[in-house]
mmCIF file of C-alpha atoms in Angstrom:
data_model
loop_
_atom_site.group_PDB
_atom_site.id
_atom_site.type_symbol
_atom_site.label_atom_id
_atom_site.label_comp_id
_atom_site.label_asym_id
_atom_site.label_seq_id
_atom_site.Cartn_x
_atom_site.Cartn_y
_atom_site.Cartn_z
ATOM 1 C CA UNK A 1 220.477 89.476 77.018
ATOM 2 C CA UNK A 2 218.559 88.823 73.974
ATOM 3 C CA UNK A 3 217.021 93.264 74.386
ATOM 4 C CA UNK A 4 221.883 93.122 73.601
ATOM 5 C CA UNK A 5 221.699 91.407 70.303
ATOM 6 C CA UNK A 6 218.522 92.766 69.546
ATOM 7 C CA UNK A 7 220.475 96.209 68.831
ATOM 8 C CA UNK A 8 223.162 94.080 67.298
ATOM 9 C CA UNK A 9 220.924 93.121 64.281
ATOM 10 C CA UNK A 10 219.778 96.766 63.933
ATOM 11 C CA UNK A 11 223.216 97.684 64.326
ATOM 12 C CA UNK A 12 224.739 95.780 61.583
ATOM 13 C CA UNK A 13 224.212 99.163 59.811
ATOM 14 C CA UNK A 14 225.364 103.195 60.032
ATOM 15 C CA UNK A 15 227.147 105.212 58.861
ATOM 16 C CA UNK A 16 229.761 107.489 57.726
ATOM 17 C CA UNK A 17 231.306 110.967 55.940
ATOM 18 C CA UNK A 18 231.361 111.999 51.819
ATOM 19 C CA UNK A 19 231.472 116.433 52.285
ATOM 20 C CA UNK A 20 234.017 118.719 54.267
ATOM 21 C CA UNK A 21 235.504 115.955 55.737
ATOM 22 C CA UNK A 22 238.030 116.189 59.173
ATOM 23 C CA UNK A 23 239.392 113.929 61.433
ATOM 24 C CA UNK A 24 238.794 114.624 64.914
ATOM 25 C CA UNK A 25 241.607 113.108 67.325
ATOM 26 C CA UNK A 26 242.905 115.732 69.610
ATOM 27 C CA UNK A 27 244.929 115.399 72.833
ATOM 28 C CA UNK A 28 243.707 117.840 75.693
ATOM 29 C CA UNK A 29 244.547 117.114 79.998
ATOM 30 C CA UNK A 30 241.392 116.277 80.559
ATOM 31 C CA UNK A 31 240.180 118.650 84.074
ATOM 32 C CA UNK A 32 237.971 117.182 86.611
ATOM 33 C CA UNK A 33 233.969 118.531 85.777
ATOM 34 C CA UNK A 34 231.254 118.026 87.899
ATOM 35 C CA UNK A 35 228.840 114.971 86.314
ATOM 36 C CA UNK A 36 225.556 118.121 85.618
ATOM 37 C CA UNK A 37 228.461 120.387 83.403
ATOM 38 C CA UNK A 38 229.895 116.750 81.921
ATOM 39 C CA UNK A 39 225.381 115.579 81.031
ATOM 40 C CA UNK A 40 224.729 119.055 79.836
ATOM 41 C CA UNK A 41 227.553 119.642 77.147
ATOM 42 C CA UNK A 42 227.063 115.774 76.340
ATOM 43 C CA UNK A 43 223.370 117.508 75.609
ATOM 44 C CA UNK A 44 225.029 119.990 73.724
ATOM 45 C CA UNK A 45 226.682 118.275 70.878
ATOM 46 C CA UNK A 46 222.783 116.162 70.200
ATOM 47 C CA UNK A 47 222.425 115.521 66.046
ATOM 48 C CA UNK A 48 221.249 118.612 64.479
ATOM 49 C CA UNK A 49 220.722 117.487 61.408
ATOM 50 C CA UNK A 50 217.673 116.478 60.449
ATOM 51 C CA UNK A 51 217.953 113.257 57.881
ATOM 52 C CA UNK A 52 220.923 110.517 56.860
ATOM 53 C CA UNK A 53 222.100 108.638 54.301
ATOM 54 C CA UNK A 54 224.901 106.796 54.548
ATOM 55 C CA UNK A 55 227.296 103.719 53.270
ATOM 56 C CA UNK A 56 229.273 101.919 55.475
ATOM 57 C CA UNK A 57 230.667 98.353 55.581
ATOM 58 C CA UNK A 58 229.938 96.171 58.540
ATOM 59 C CA UNK A 59 231.977 92.811 59.943
ATOM 60 C CA UNK A 60 230.361 90.985 61.462
ATOM 61 C CA UNK A 61 231.059 88.189 64.037
ATOM 62 C CA UNK A 62 230.182 85.706 66.423
ATOM 63 C CA UNK A 63 230.751 82.338 67.729
ATOM 64 C CA UNK A 64 230.508 79.982 64.582
ATOM 65 C CA UNK A 65 229.764 82.984 62.156
ATOM 66 C CA UNK A 66 232.203 85.800 60.338
ATOM 67 C CA UNK A 67 230.117 87.882 57.851
ATOM 68 C CA UNK A 68 231.265 91.711 55.361
ATOM 69 C CA UNK A 69 228.244 93.027 54.708
ATOM 70 C CA UNK A 70 227.990 96.540 52.294
ATOM 71 C CA UNK A 71 225.279 98.526 53.996
ATOM 72 C CA UNK A 72 223.085 101.349 53.302
ATOM 73 C CA UNK A 73 222.195 103.258 56.172
ATOM 74 C CA UNK A 74 218.607 106.621 56.394
ATOM 75 C CA UNK A 75 217.906 108.205 59.289
ATOM 76 C CA UNK A 76 214.816 110.841 59.577
ATOM 77 C CA UNK A 77 215.655 111.975 62.880
ATOM 78 C CA UNK A 78 213.233 110.643 66.058
ATOM 79 C CA UNK A 79 211.086 109.206 62.769
ATOM 80 C CA UNK A 80 213.214 106.114 61.379
ATOM 81 C CA UNK A 81 216.056 104.250 60.569
ATOM 82 C CA UNK A 82 215.784 102.441 57.421
ATOM 83 C CA UNK A 83 218.466 99.740 57.170
ATOM 84 C CA UNK A 84 219.922 98.124 53.973
ATOM 85 C CA UNK A 85 222.289 95.545 53.982
ATOM 86 C CA UNK A 86 223.791 93.528 51.386
ATOM 87 C CA UNK A 87 226.313 90.873 50.344
ATOM 88 C CA UNK A 88 228.543 91.274 46.775
ATOM 89 C CA UNK A 89 225.715 93.588 45.778
ATOM 90 C CA UNK A 90 222.389 91.075 46.096
ATOM 91 C CA UNK A 91 219.948 92.169 49.592
ATOM 92 C CA UNK A 92 220.250 89.975 52.408
ATOM 93 C CA UNK A 93 217.889 92.076 55.004
ATOM 94 C CA UNK A 94 216.417 94.984 54.761
ATOM 95 C CA UNK A 95 215.220 96.350 58.319
ATOM 96 C CA UNK A 96 212.467 99.682 58.836
ATOM 97 C CA UNK A 97 212.195 101.116 62.443
ATOM 98 C CA UNK A 98 209.904 104.047 63.783
ATOM 99 C CA UNK A 99 209.325 104.698 67.378
ATOM 100 C CA UNK A 100 206.585 103.031 66.945
ATOM 101 C CA UNK A 101 207.323 99.875 65.027
ATOM 102 C CA UNK A 102 209.458 97.190 63.314
ATOM 103 C CA UNK A 103 209.294 96.044 60.322
ATOM 104 C CA UNK A 104 212.161 93.903 58.885
ATOM 105 C CA UNK A 105 212.767 90.912 56.624
ATOM 106 C CA UNK A 106 216.194 88.478 55.478
ATOM 107 C CA UNK A 107 216.688 86.200 52.657
ATOM 108 C CA UNK A 108 218.243 83.600 53.300
ATOM 109 C CA UNK A 109 215.055 82.301 55.585
ATOM 110 C CA UNK A 110 212.926 84.020 54.477
ATOM 111 C CA UNK A 111 211.494 85.016 57.179
ATOM 112 C CA UNK A 112 209.606 87.590 58.387
ATOM 113 C CA UNK A 113 208.527 90.325 61.532
ATOM 114 C CA UNK A 114 205.907 93.127 61.153
ATOM 115 C CA UNK A 115 205.055 94.615 65.487
ATOM 116 C CA UNK A 116 205.468 96.836 67.500
ATOM 117 C CA UNK A 117 208.014 98.135 69.734
ATOM 118 C CA UNK A 118 205.367 96.637 72.234
ATOM 119 C CA UNK A 119 205.890 92.987 71.294
ATOM 120 C CA UNK A 120 209.796 93.558 71.394
ATOM 121 C CA UNK A 121 209.792 94.805 75.278
ATOM 122 C CA UNK A 122 207.114 91.665 76.256
ATOM 123 C CA UNK A 123 209.190 90.119 74.406
ATOM 124 C CA UNK A 124 212.499 90.669 75.601
ATOM 125 C CA UNK A 125 211.671 91.073 78.579
ATOM 126 C CA UNK A 126 213.166 94.434 79.277
ATOM 127 C CA UNK A 127 212.921 97.803 77.547
ATOM 128 C CA UNK A 128 214.083 99.040 74.021
ATOM 129 C CA UNK A 129 212.435 101.639 71.958
ATOM 130 C CA UNK A 130 213.277 103.427 68.899
ATOM 131 C CA UNK A 131 215.467 106.692 71.021
ATOM 132 C CA UNK A 132 218.277 104.285 72.434
ATOM 133 C CA UNK A 133 218.746 102.617 69.073
ATOM 134 C CA UNK A 134 218.983 106.002 67.457
ATOM 135 C CA UNK A 135 221.281 107.206 70.456
ATOM 136 C CA UNK A 136 223.596 104.345 69.716
ATOM 137 C CA UNK A 137 223.839 105.351 65.868
ATOM 138 C CA UNK A 138 224.531 109.086 66.664
ATOM 139 C CA UNK A 139 227.541 108.731 69.577
ATOM 140 C CA UNK A 140 224.483 109.797 72.753
ATOM 141 C CA UNK A 141 224.385 108.264 75.607
ATOM 142 C CA UNK A 142 221.375 105.580 74.861
ATOM 143 C CA UNK A 143 219.488 106.289 78.973
ATOM 144 C CA UNK A 144 218.483 110.203 78.961
ATOM 145 C CA UNK A 145 220.830 112.110 81.008
ATOM 146 C CA UNK A 146 218.755 113.897 83.127
ATOM 147 C CA UNK A 147 217.165 111.558 84.683
ATOM 148 C CA UNK A 148 218.494 110.280 87.224
ATOM 149 C CA UNK A 149 221.299 111.797 89.547
ATOM 150 C CA UNK A 150 225.250 110.731 88.004
ATOM 151 C CA UNK A 151 228.935 110.842 89.313
ATOM 152 C CA UNK A 152 231.664 112.495 87.196
ATOM 153 C CA UNK A 153 235.305 111.209 87.578
ATOM 154 C CA UNK A 154 238.322 110.891 85.196
ATOM 155 C CA UNK A 155 239.132 108.173 84.595
ATOM 156 C CA UNK A 156 241.361 106.901 80.629
ATOM 157 C CA UNK A 157 241.416 110.658 79.949
ATOM 158 C CA UNK A 158 237.755 110.608 79.507
ATOM 159 C CA UNK A 159 234.963 112.240 81.417
ATOM 160 C CA UNK A 160 233.506 108.838 83.299
ATOM 161 C CA UNK A 161 229.565 109.882 83.886
ATOM 162 C CA UNK A 162 228.536 106.162 86.684
ATOM 163 C CA UNK A 163 224.783 106.277 88.193
ATOM 164 C CA UNK A 164 224.808 107.886 91.804
ATOM 165 C CA UNK A 165 222.988 104.731 91.845
ATOM 166 C CA UNK A 166 223.102 102.203 89.316
ATOM 167 C CA UNK A 167 220.069 99.949 88.283
ATOM 168 C CA UNK A 168 218.956 96.885 89.700
ATOM 169 C CA UNK A 169 219.958 94.000 87.135
ATOM 170 C CA UNK A 170 222.958 95.962 85.268
ATOM 171 C CA UNK A 171 225.314 99.052 85.333
ATOM 172 C CA UNK A 172 225.661 101.719 83.519
ATOM 173 C CA UNK A 173 229.243 103.882 82.322
ATOM 174 C CA UNK A 174 229.300 106.292 80.042
ATOM 175 C CA UNK A 175 233.376 107.950 79.005
ATOM 176 C CA UNK A 176 232.690 111.258 77.650
ATOM 177 C CA UNK A 177 236.000 112.838 75.140
ATOM 178 C CA UNK A 178 236.814 115.550 76.485
ATOM 179 C CA UNK A 179 237.023 117.810 73.751
ATOM 180 C CA UNK A 180 233.798 117.440 72.203
ATOM 181 C CA UNK A 181 232.288 115.511 74.860
ATOM 182 C CA UNK A 182 230.437 112.852 72.608
ATOM 183 C CA UNK A 183 230.884 109.973 73.579
ATOM 184 C CA UNK A 184 234.327 107.732 73.724
ATOM 185 C CA UNK A 185 232.027 104.606 75.148
ATOM 186 C CA UNK A 186 229.211 103.753 76.106
ATOM 187 C CA UNK A 187 229.159 99.741 78.274
ATOM 188 C CA UNK A 188 225.847 97.935 79.807
ATOM 189 C CA UNK A 189 227.461 94.918 82.676
ATOM 190 C CA UNK A 190 225.304 92.732 84.411
ATOM 191 C CA UNK A 191 227.714 91.522 86.297
ATOM 192 C CA UNK A 192 226.074 88.031 87.926
ATOM 193 C CA UNK A 193 224.689 86.507 84.215
ATOM 194 C CA UNK A 194 228.256 87.136 82.590
ATOM 195 C CA UNK A 195 226.581 89.272 80.071
ATOM 196 C CA UNK A 196 228.109 93.494 78.794
ATOM 197 C CA UNK A 197 227.685 95.264 75.497
ATOM 198 C CA UNK A 198 230.339 97.500 74.969
ATOM 199 C CA UNK A 199 230.006 100.380 72.359
ATOM 200 C CA UNK A 200 233.581 102.197 71.589
ATOM 201 C CA UNK A 201 233.452 105.271 69.279
ATOM 202 C CA UNK A 202 237.036 104.382 67.755
ATOM 203 C CA UNK A 203 236.917 107.959 66.136
ATOM 204 C CA UNK A 204 234.818 111.110 65.108
ATOM 205 C CA UNK A 205 235.492 113.350 62.120
ATOM 206 C CA UNK A 206 233.973 116.802 62.290
ATOM 207 C CA UNK A 207 231.336 116.942 58.967
ATOM 208 C CA UNK A 208 229.895 120.180 57.756
ATOM 209 C CA UNK A 209 229.554 121.208 61.450
ATOM 210 C CA UNK A 210 228.553 117.900 62.969
ATOM 211 C CA UNK A 211 231.011 116.282 65.180
ATOM 212 C CA UNK A 212 230.000 112.172 63.939
ATOM 213 C CA UNK A 213 231.378 108.467 65.195
ATOM 214 C CA UNK A 214 234.108 107.525 62.325
ATOM 215 C CA UNK A 215 234.463 104.214 63.323
ATOM 216 C CA UNK A 216 232.657 101.797 65.900
ATOM 217 C CA UNK A 217 233.018 99.162 67.453
ATOM 218 C CA UNK A 218 230.918 96.824 68.805
ATOM 219 C CA UNK A 219 231.194 93.494 71.312
ATOM 220 C CA UNK A 220 228.097 91.710 73.482
ATOM 221 C CA UNK A 221 229.332 88.806 75.531
ATOM 222 C CA UNK A 222 227.081 86.823 77.302
ATOM 223 C CA UNK A 223 229.335 84.084 78.915
ATOM 224 C CA UNK A 224 230.530 81.609 76.722
ATOM 225 C CA UNK A 225 228.619 83.458 73.375
ATOM 226 C CA UNK A 226 230.406 86.858 71.910
ATOM 227 C CA UNK A 227 228.873 89.342 69.363
ATOM 228 C CA UNK A 228 231.885 91.319 67.501
ATOM 229 C CA UNK A 229 230.400 93.868 64.828
ATOM 230 C CA UNK A 230 233.239 96.508 63.043
ATOM 231 C CA UNK A 231 231.380 99.494 61.020
ATOM 232 C CA UNK A 232 233.478 101.843 58.710
ATOM 233 C CA UNK A 233 232.064 104.481 57.660
ATOM 234 C CA UNK A 234 232.169 105.470 53.904
ATOM 235 C CA UNK A 235 230.190 108.100 52.992
ATOM 236 C CA UNK A 236 227.438 110.170 55.016
ATOM 237 C CA UNK A 237 224.865 112.841 54.029
ATOM 238 C CA UNK A 238 223.188 115.946 56.612
ATOM 239 C CA UNK A 239 220.148 116.982 55.131
ATOM 240 C CA UNK A 240 219.021 114.827 51.218
ATOM 241 C CA UNK A 241 215.398 114.060 49.969
ATOM 242 C CA UNK A 242 215.315 110.641 51.575
ATOM 243 C CA UNK A 243 213.329 107.583 50.266
ATOM 244 C CA UNK A 244 212.705 104.529 53.478
ATOM 245 C CA UNK A 245 211.292 101.850 50.562
ATOM 246 C CA UNK A 246 209.618 98.832 52.698
ATOM 247 C CA UNK A 247 208.130 95.586 50.879
ATOM 248 C CA UNK A 248 207.990 91.856 52.349
ATOM 249 C CA UNK A 249 208.999 89.840 48.892
ATOM 250 C CA UNK A 250 205.967 86.970 48.255
ATOM 251 C CA UNK A 251 206.260 83.695 50.020
ATOM 252 C CA UNK A 252 208.200 84.620 53.555
ATOM 253 C CA UNK A 253 206.987 83.309 55.822
ATOM 254 C CA UNK A 254 206.234 86.357 59.723
ATOM 255 C CA UNK A 255 208.030 85.573 63.083
ATOM 256 C CA UNK A 256 205.624 86.454 65.718
ATOM 257 C CA UNK A 257 206.601 86.736 68.952
#
């Protein structure tokens, strides 16, 4: 479940809407389609802009804490994910993630981390990469739908994709919207250890020709422990020149995995 927590820590930030906003809430009758056709249509809807500059509100809650944050998110597609979280106008955390490296610092404990995804994989004991995080933020499946065979069903007014052969450690489920073929929901489950990660895309908007998430709910559970993150997108601009500054303040202690 440490893998899930890493994703959730990174997900304390994300995006939304500014120009040319149109709510996407159209309901249609769902016709059964082959898994290959559903997968191809989902892949065709992959994010097609170069950059994102966004502001959002994030509500976080777990067994012991709850907090609301204002967050800036900047994404240079396939290159950088940059996150800056503030509380009452004061920076509380900042992160910069690339396909090879993860940097972050947080002010409460005055700690920082700088290392590779390989170091994180060794620490977490499971695979995690830049593409998975980026896809989750963009309403795309976190696993490559071309990498294995899937079965397709109609479930809850959506196309449900299940791997023809589930992975040994956890089950993967993708519910794909029949109108725009972005995700309605994706879920990872480890029943043996009572672990679940669910990412529910509650609303989408069409912005500058992109079907883009508008509201996301993230629910993670590990036995009696839980983490809830609600993301409300306030503004987003595509294809803007962005900066992604990152420098650890003096006096911070490095976290080593």
